[in-house]
Short mmCIF file of N, CA and C in Angstrom, two decimals:
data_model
loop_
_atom_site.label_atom_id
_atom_site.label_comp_id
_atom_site.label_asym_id
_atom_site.label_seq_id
_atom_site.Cartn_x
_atom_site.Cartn_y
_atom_site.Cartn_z
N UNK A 1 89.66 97.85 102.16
CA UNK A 1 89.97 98.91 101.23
C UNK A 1 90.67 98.31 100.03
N UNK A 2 90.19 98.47 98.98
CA UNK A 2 90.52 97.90 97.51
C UNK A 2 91.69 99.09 97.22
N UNK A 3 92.80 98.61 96.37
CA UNK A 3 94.05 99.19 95.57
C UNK A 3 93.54 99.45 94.78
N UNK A 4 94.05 100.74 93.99
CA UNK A 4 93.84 100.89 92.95
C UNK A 4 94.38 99.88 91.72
N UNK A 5 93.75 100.35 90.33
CA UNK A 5 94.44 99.33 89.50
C UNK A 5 96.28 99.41 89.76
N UNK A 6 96.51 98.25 89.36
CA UNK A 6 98.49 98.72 89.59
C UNK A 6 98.96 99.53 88.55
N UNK A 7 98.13 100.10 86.99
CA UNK A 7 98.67 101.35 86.71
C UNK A 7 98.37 102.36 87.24
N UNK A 8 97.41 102.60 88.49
CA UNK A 8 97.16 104.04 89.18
C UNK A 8 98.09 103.72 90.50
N UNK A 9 99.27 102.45 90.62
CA UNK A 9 99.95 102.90 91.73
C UNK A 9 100.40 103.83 91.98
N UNK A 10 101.45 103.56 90.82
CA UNK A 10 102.87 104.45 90.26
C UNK A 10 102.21 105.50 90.85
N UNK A 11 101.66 106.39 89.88
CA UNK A 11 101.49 107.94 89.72
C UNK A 11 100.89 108.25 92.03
N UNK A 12 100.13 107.18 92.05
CA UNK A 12 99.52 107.20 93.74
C UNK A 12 101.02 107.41 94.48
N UNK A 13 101.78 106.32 94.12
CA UNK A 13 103.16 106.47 94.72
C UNK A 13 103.78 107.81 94.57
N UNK A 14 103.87 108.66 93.32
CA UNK A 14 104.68 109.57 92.98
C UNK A 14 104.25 110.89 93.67
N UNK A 15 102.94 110.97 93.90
CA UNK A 15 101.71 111.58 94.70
C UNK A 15 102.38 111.75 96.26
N UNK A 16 102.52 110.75 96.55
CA UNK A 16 102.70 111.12 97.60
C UNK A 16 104.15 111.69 97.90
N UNK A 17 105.19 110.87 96.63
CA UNK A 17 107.00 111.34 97.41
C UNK A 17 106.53 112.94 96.84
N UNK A 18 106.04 113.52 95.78
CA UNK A 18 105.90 114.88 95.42
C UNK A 18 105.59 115.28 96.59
N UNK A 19 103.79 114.50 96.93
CA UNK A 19 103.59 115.85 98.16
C UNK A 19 104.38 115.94 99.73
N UNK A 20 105.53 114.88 99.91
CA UNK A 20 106.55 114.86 100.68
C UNK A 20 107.48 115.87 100.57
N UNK A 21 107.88 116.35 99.18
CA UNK A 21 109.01 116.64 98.32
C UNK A 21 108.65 118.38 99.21
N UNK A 22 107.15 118.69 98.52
CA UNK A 22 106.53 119.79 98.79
C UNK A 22 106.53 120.45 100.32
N UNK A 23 106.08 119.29 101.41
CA UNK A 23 105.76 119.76 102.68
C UNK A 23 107.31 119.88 103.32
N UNK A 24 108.46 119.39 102.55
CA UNK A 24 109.96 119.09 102.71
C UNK A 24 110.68 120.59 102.89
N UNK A 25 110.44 120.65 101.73
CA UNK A 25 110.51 122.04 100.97
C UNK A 25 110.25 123.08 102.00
N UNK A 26 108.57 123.41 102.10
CA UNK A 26 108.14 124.24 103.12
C UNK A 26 108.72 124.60 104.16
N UNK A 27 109.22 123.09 104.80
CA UNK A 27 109.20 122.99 106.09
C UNK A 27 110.58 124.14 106.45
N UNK A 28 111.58 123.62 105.30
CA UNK A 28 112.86 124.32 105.30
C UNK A 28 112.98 125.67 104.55
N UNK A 29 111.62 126.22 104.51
CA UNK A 29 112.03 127.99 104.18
C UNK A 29 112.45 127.59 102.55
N UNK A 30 112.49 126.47 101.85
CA UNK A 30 112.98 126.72 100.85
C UNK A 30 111.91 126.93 99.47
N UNK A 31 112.14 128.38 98.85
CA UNK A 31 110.88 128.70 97.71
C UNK A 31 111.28 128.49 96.37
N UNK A 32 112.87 127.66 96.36
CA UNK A 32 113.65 127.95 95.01
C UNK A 32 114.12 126.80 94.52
N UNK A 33 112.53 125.86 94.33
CA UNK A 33 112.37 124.17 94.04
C UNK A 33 112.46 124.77 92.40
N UNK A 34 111.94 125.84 92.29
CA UNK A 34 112.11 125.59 90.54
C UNK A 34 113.49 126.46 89.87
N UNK A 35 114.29 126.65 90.83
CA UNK A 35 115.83 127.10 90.19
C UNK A 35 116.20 126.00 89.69
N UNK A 36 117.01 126.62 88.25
CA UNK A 36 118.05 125.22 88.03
C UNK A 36 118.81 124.80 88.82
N UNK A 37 118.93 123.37 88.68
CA UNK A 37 119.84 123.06 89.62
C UNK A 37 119.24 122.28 90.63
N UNK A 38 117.98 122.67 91.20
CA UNK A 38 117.28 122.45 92.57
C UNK A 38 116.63 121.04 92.76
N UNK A 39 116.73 120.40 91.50
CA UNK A 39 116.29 118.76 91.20
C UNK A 39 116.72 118.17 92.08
N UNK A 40 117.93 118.43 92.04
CA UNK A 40 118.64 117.24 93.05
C UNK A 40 119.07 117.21 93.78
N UNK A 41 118.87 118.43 94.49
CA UNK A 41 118.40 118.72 96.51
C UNK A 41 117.39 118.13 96.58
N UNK A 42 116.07 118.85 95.89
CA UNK A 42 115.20 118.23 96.33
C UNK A 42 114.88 117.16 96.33
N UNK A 43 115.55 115.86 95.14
CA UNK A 43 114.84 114.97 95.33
C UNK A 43 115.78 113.75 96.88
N UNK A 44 117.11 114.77 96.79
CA UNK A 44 117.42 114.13 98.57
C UNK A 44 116.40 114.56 99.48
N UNK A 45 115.95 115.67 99.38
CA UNK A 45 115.40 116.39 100.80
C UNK A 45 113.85 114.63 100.27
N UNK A 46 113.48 115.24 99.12
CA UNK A 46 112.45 113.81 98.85
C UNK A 46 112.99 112.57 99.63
N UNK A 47 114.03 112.33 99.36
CA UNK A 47 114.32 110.64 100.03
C UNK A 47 114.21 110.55 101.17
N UNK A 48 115.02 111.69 102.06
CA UNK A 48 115.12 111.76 103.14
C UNK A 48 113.65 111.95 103.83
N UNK A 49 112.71 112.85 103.62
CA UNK A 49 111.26 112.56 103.87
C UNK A 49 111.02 111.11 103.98
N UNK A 50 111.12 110.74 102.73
CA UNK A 50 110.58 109.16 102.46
C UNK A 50 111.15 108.51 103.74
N UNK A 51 112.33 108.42 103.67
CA UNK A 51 112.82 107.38 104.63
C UNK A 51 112.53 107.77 105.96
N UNK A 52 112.47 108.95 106.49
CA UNK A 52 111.70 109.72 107.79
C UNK A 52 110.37 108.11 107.75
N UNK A 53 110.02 108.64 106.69
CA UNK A 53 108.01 108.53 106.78
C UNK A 53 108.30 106.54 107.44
N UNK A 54 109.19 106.09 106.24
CA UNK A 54 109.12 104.63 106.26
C UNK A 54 109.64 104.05 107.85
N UNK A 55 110.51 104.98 108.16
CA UNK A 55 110.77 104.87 109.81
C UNK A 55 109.84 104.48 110.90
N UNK A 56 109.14 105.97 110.72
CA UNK A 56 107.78 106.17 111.30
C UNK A 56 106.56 104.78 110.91
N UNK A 57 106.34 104.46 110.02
CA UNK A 57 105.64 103.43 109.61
C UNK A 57 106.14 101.94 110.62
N UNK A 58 107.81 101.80 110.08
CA UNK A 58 108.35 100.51 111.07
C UNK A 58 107.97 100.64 112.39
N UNK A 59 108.39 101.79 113.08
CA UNK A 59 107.79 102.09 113.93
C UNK A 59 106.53 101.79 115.03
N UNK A 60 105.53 102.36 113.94
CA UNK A 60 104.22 101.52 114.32
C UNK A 60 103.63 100.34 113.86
N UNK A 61 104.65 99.68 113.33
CA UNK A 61 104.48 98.44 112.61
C UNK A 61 103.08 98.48 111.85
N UNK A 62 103.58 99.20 110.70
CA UNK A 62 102.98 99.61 109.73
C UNK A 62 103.75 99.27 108.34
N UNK A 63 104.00 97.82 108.37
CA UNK A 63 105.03 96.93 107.21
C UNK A 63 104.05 97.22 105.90
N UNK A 64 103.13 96.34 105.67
CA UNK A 64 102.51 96.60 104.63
C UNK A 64 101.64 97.40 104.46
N UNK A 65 101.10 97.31 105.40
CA UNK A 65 99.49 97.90 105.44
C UNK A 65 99.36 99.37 106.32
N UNK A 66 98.64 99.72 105.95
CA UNK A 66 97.33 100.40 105.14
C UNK A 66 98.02 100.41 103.76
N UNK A 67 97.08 100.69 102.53
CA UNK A 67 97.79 100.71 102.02
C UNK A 67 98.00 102.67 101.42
N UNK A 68 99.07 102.73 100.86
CA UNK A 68 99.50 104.10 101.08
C UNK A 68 99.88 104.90 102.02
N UNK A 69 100.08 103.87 103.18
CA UNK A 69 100.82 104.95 104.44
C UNK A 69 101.69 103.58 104.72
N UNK A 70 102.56 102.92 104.53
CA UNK A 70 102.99 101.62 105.33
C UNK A 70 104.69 101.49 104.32
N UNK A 71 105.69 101.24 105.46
CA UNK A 71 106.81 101.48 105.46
C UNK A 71 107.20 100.63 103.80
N UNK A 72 106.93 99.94 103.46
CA UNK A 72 107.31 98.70 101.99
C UNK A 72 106.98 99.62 100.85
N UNK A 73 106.33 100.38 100.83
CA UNK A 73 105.70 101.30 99.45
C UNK A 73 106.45 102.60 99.96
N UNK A 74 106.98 103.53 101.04
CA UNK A 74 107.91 104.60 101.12
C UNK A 74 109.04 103.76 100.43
N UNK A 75 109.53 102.87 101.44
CA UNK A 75 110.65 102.54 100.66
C UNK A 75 110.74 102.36 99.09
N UNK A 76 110.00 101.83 98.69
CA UNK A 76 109.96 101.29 97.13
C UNK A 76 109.82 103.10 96.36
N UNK A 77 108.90 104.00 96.93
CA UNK A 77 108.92 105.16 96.51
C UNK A 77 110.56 105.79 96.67
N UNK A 78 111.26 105.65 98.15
CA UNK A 78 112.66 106.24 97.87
C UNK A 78 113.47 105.50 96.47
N UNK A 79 113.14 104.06 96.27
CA UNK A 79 113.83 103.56 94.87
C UNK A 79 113.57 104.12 94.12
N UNK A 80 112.16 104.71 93.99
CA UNK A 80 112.04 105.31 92.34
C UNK A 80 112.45 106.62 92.48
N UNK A 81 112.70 107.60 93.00
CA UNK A 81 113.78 108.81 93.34
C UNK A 81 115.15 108.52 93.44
N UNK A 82 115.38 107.28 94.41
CA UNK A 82 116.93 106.89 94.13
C UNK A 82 117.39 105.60 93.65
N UNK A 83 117.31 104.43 92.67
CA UNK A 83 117.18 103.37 92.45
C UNK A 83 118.20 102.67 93.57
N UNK A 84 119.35 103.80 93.44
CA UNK A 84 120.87 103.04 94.33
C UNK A 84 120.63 103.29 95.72
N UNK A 85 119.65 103.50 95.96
CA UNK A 85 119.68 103.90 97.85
C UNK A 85 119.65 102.38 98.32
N UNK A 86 121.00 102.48 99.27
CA UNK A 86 121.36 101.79 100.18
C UNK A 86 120.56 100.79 101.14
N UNK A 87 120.58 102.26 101.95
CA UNK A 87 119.37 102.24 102.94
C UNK A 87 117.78 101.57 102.88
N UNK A 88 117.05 102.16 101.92
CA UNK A 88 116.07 101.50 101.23
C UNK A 88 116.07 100.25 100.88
N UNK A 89 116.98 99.77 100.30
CA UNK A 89 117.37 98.21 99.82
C UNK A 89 117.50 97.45 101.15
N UNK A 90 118.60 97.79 101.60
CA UNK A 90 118.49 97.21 103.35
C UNK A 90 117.46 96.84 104.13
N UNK A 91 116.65 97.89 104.30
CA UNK A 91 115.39 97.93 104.67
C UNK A 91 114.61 96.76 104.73
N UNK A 92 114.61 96.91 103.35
CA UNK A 92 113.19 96.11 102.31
C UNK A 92 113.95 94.28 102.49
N UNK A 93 114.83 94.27 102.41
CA UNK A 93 115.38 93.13 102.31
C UNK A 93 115.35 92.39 104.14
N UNK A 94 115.83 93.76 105.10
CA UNK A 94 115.46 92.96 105.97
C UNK A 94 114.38 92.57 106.90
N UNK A 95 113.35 93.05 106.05
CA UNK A 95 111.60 93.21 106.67
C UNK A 95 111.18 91.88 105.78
N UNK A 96 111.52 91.60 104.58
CA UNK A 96 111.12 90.46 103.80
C UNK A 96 110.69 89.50 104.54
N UNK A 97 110.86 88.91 105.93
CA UNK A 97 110.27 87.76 106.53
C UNK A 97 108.95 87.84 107.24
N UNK A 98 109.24 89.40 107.63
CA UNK A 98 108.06 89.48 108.19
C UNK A 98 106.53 90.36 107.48
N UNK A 99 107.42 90.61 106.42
CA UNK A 99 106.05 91.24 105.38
C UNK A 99 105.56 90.06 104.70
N UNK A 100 106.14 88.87 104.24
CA UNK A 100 105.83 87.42 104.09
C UNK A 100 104.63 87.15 105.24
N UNK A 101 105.30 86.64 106.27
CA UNK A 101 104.23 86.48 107.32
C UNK A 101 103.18 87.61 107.57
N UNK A 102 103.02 88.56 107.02
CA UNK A 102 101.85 89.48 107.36
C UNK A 102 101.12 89.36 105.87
N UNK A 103 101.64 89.04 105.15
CA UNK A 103 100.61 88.16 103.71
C UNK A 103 99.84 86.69 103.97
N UNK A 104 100.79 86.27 104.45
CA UNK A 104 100.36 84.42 104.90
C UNK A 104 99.38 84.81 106.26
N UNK A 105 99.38 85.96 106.94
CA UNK A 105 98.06 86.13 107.89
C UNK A 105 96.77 86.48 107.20
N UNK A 106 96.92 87.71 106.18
CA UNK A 106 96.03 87.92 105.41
C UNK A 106 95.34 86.78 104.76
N UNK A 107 95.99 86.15 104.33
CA UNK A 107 95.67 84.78 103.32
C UNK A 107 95.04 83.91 104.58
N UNK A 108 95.54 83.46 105.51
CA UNK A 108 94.90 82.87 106.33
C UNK A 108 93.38 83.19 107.03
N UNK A 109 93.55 84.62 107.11
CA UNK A 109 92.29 85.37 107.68
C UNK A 109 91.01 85.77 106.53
N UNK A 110 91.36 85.15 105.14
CA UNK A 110 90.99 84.71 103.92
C UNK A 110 90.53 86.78 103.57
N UNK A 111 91.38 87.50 103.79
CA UNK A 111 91.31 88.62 103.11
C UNK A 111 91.87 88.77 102.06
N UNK A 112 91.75 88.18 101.13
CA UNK A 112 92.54 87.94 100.14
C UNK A 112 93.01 88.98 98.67
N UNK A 113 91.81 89.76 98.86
CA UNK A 113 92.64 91.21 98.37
C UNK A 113 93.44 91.64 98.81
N UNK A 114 93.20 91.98 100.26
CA UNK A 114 94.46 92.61 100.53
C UNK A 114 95.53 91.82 100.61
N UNK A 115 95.76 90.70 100.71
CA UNK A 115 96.60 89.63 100.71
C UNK A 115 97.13 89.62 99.51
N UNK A 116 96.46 90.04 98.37
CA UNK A 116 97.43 90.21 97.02
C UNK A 116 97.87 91.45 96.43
N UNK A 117 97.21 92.59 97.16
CA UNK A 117 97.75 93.70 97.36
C UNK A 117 99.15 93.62 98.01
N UNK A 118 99.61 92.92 98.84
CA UNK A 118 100.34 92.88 99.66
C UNK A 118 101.51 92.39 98.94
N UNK A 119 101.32 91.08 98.50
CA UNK A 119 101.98 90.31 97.46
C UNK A 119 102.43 90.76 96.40
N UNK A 120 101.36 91.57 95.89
CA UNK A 120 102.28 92.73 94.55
C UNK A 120 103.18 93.59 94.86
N UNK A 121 103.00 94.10 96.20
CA UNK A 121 104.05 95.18 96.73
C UNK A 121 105.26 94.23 97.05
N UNK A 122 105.46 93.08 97.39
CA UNK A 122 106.73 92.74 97.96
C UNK A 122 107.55 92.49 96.71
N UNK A 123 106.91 91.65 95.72
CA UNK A 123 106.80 91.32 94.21
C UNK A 123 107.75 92.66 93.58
N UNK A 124 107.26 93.74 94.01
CA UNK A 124 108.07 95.28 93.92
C UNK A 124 109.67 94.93 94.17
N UNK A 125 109.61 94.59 95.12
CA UNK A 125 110.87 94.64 95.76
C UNK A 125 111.43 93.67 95.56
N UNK A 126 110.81 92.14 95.45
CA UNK A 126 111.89 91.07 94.84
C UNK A 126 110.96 90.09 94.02
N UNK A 127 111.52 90.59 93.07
CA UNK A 127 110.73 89.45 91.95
C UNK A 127 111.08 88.12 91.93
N UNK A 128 112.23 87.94 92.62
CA UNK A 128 112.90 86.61 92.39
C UNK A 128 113.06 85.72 93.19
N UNK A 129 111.81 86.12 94.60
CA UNK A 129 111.80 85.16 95.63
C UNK A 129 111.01 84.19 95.62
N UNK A 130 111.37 83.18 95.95
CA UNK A 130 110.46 81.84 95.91
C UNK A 130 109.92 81.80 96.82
N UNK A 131 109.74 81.99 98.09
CA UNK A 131 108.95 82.21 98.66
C UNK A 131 107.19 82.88 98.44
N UNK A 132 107.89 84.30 97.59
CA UNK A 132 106.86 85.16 97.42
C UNK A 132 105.72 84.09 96.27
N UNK A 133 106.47 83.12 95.76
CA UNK A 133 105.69 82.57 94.14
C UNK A 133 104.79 81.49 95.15
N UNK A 134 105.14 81.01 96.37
CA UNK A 134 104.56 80.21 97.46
C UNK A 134 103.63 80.27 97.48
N UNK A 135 103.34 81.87 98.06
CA UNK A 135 102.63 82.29 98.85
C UNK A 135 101.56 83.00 97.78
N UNK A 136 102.06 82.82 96.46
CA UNK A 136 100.91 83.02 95.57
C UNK A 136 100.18 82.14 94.98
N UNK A 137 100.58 80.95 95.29
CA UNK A 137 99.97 79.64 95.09
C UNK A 137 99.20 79.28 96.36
N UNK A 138 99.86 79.89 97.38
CA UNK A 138 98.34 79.51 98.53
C UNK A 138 97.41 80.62 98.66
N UNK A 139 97.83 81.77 98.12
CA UNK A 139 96.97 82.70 97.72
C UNK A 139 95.39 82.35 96.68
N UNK A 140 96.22 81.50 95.67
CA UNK A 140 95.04 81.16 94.48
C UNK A 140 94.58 79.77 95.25
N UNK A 141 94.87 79.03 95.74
CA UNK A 141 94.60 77.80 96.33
C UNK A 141 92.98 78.28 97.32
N UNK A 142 93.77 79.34 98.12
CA UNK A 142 92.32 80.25 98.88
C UNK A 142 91.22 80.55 98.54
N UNK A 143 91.53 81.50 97.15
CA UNK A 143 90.76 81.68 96.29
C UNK A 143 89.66 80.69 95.87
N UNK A 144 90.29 79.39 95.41
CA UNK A 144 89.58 78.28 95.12
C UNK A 144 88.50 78.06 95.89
N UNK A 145 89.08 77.58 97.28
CA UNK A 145 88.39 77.17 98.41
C UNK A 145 87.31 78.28 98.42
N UNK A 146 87.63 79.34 98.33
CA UNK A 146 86.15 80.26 99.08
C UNK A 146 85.02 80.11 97.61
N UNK A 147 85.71 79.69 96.52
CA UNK A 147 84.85 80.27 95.64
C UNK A 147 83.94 78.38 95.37
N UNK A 148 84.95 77.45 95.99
CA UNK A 148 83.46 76.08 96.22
C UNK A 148 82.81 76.15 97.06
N UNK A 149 83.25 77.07 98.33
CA UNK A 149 82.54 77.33 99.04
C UNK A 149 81.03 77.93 98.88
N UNK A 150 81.24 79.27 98.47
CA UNK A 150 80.09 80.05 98.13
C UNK A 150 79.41 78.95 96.53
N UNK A 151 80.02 78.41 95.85
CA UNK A 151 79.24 77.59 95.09
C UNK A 151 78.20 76.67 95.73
N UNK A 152 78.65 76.01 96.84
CA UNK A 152 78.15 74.95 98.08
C UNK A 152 76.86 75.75 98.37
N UNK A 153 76.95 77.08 99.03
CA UNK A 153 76.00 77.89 99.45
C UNK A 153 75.07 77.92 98.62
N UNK A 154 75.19 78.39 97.46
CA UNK A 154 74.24 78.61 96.47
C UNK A 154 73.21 77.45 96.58
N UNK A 155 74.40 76.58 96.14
CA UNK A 155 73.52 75.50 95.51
C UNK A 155 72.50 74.99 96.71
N UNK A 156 73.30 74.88 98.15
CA UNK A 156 72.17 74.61 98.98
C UNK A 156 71.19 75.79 99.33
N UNK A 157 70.87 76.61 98.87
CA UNK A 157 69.94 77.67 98.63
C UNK A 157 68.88 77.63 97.42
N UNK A 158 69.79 76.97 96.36
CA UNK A 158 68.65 76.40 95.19
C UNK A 158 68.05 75.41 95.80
N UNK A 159 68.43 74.47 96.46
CA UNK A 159 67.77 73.34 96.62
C UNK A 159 66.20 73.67 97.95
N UNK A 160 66.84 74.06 98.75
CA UNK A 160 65.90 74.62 99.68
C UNK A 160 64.54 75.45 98.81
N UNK A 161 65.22 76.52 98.19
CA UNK A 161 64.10 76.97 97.04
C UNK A 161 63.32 76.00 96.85
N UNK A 162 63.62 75.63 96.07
CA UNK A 162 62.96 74.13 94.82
C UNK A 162 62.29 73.07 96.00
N UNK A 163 62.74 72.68 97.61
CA UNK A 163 61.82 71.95 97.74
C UNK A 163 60.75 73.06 97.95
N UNK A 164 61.25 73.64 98.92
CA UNK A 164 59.65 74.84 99.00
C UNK A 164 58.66 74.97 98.18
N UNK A 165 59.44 74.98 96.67
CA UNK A 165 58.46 74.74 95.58
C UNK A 165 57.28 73.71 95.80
N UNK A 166 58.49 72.48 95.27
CA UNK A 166 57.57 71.45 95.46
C UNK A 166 56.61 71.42 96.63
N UNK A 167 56.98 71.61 97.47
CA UNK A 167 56.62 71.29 98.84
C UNK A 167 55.35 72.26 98.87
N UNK A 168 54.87 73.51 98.02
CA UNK A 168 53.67 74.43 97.53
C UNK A 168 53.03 74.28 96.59
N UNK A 169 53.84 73.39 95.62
CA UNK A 169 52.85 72.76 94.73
C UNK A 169 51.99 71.32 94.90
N UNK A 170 52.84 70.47 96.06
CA UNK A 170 52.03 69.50 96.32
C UNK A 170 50.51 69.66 97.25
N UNK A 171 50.62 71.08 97.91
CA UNK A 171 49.29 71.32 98.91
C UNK A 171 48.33 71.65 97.84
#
């Protein structure tokens, strides 16, 4: 499953804490999201969803992936409702080893979209890890490899062609 471009995250992300915000709402009898004032209940009752959901995700060890249901993108969604949430930061910081290693599997298992899907989302959360810049260099390193690969293919596919040729023009 391909990501959207990363300017149709955002709004994908916002999509979903809204329709959290919404089923939040419901759930609690509450019809008076558009009183003044009501912003900023709801966007706790929002976090608190979020962080429910991202639970549920750890849970089923659902770190990165799928993408749009998996605990690293709730969380990053509770940041953009609460930048200062605690909790969220915590989170994200202490899953970092193992959302690493579930990129370096991707990359290994040469899925490599989703492997940089993956990589942009952590990238979300810490721009400033060296690790993450690693693992984007064995990311493009991959890349490489598959793409002499399928060059290899080709070319031994032209060649096979071409003797056939020959090999129909000499009878």
């Amino acid at each position: 499953m391909r990501l959207p471009d990363p300017a149709l995250r955002r709004p994908l992300r916002w999509s979903i804490a809204t329709l959290c915000l919404l089923v939040g709402l419901a759930g609690c009898g509450r019809h008076d999201a558009a009183a003044p004032g009501a912003s900023a209940g709801g966007d706790q009752d929002g976090v608190s969803i979020l962080l429910n959901l991202a639970d549920q995700a750890l849970a089923e060890h659902r770190l990165v992936a799928p993408a749009g249901a998996n605990a690293y993108e709730f969380y990053l969604s509770v940041l953009e409702l609460d930048p200062a949430n605690a909790v969220a930061r915590q989170h994200l910081g202490e899953q970092m080893p193992d959302a690493m290693a579930a990129v370096e599997q991707a990359i290994n298992a040469r899925q490599l979209d989703e492997a940089e899907r993956e990589l942009r989302l952590l990238r979300e959360a810490d721009s400033s890890n060296f690790t993450l810049s690693l693992l984007a260099g064995k990311l493009d390193a991959q890349r490489m490899i598959v793409v002499r690969e399928d060059e290899a293919r080709a070319a031994a596919i032209r060649a096979k062609a071409e003797a056939a040729e020959e090999a129909a023009a000499a009878r």
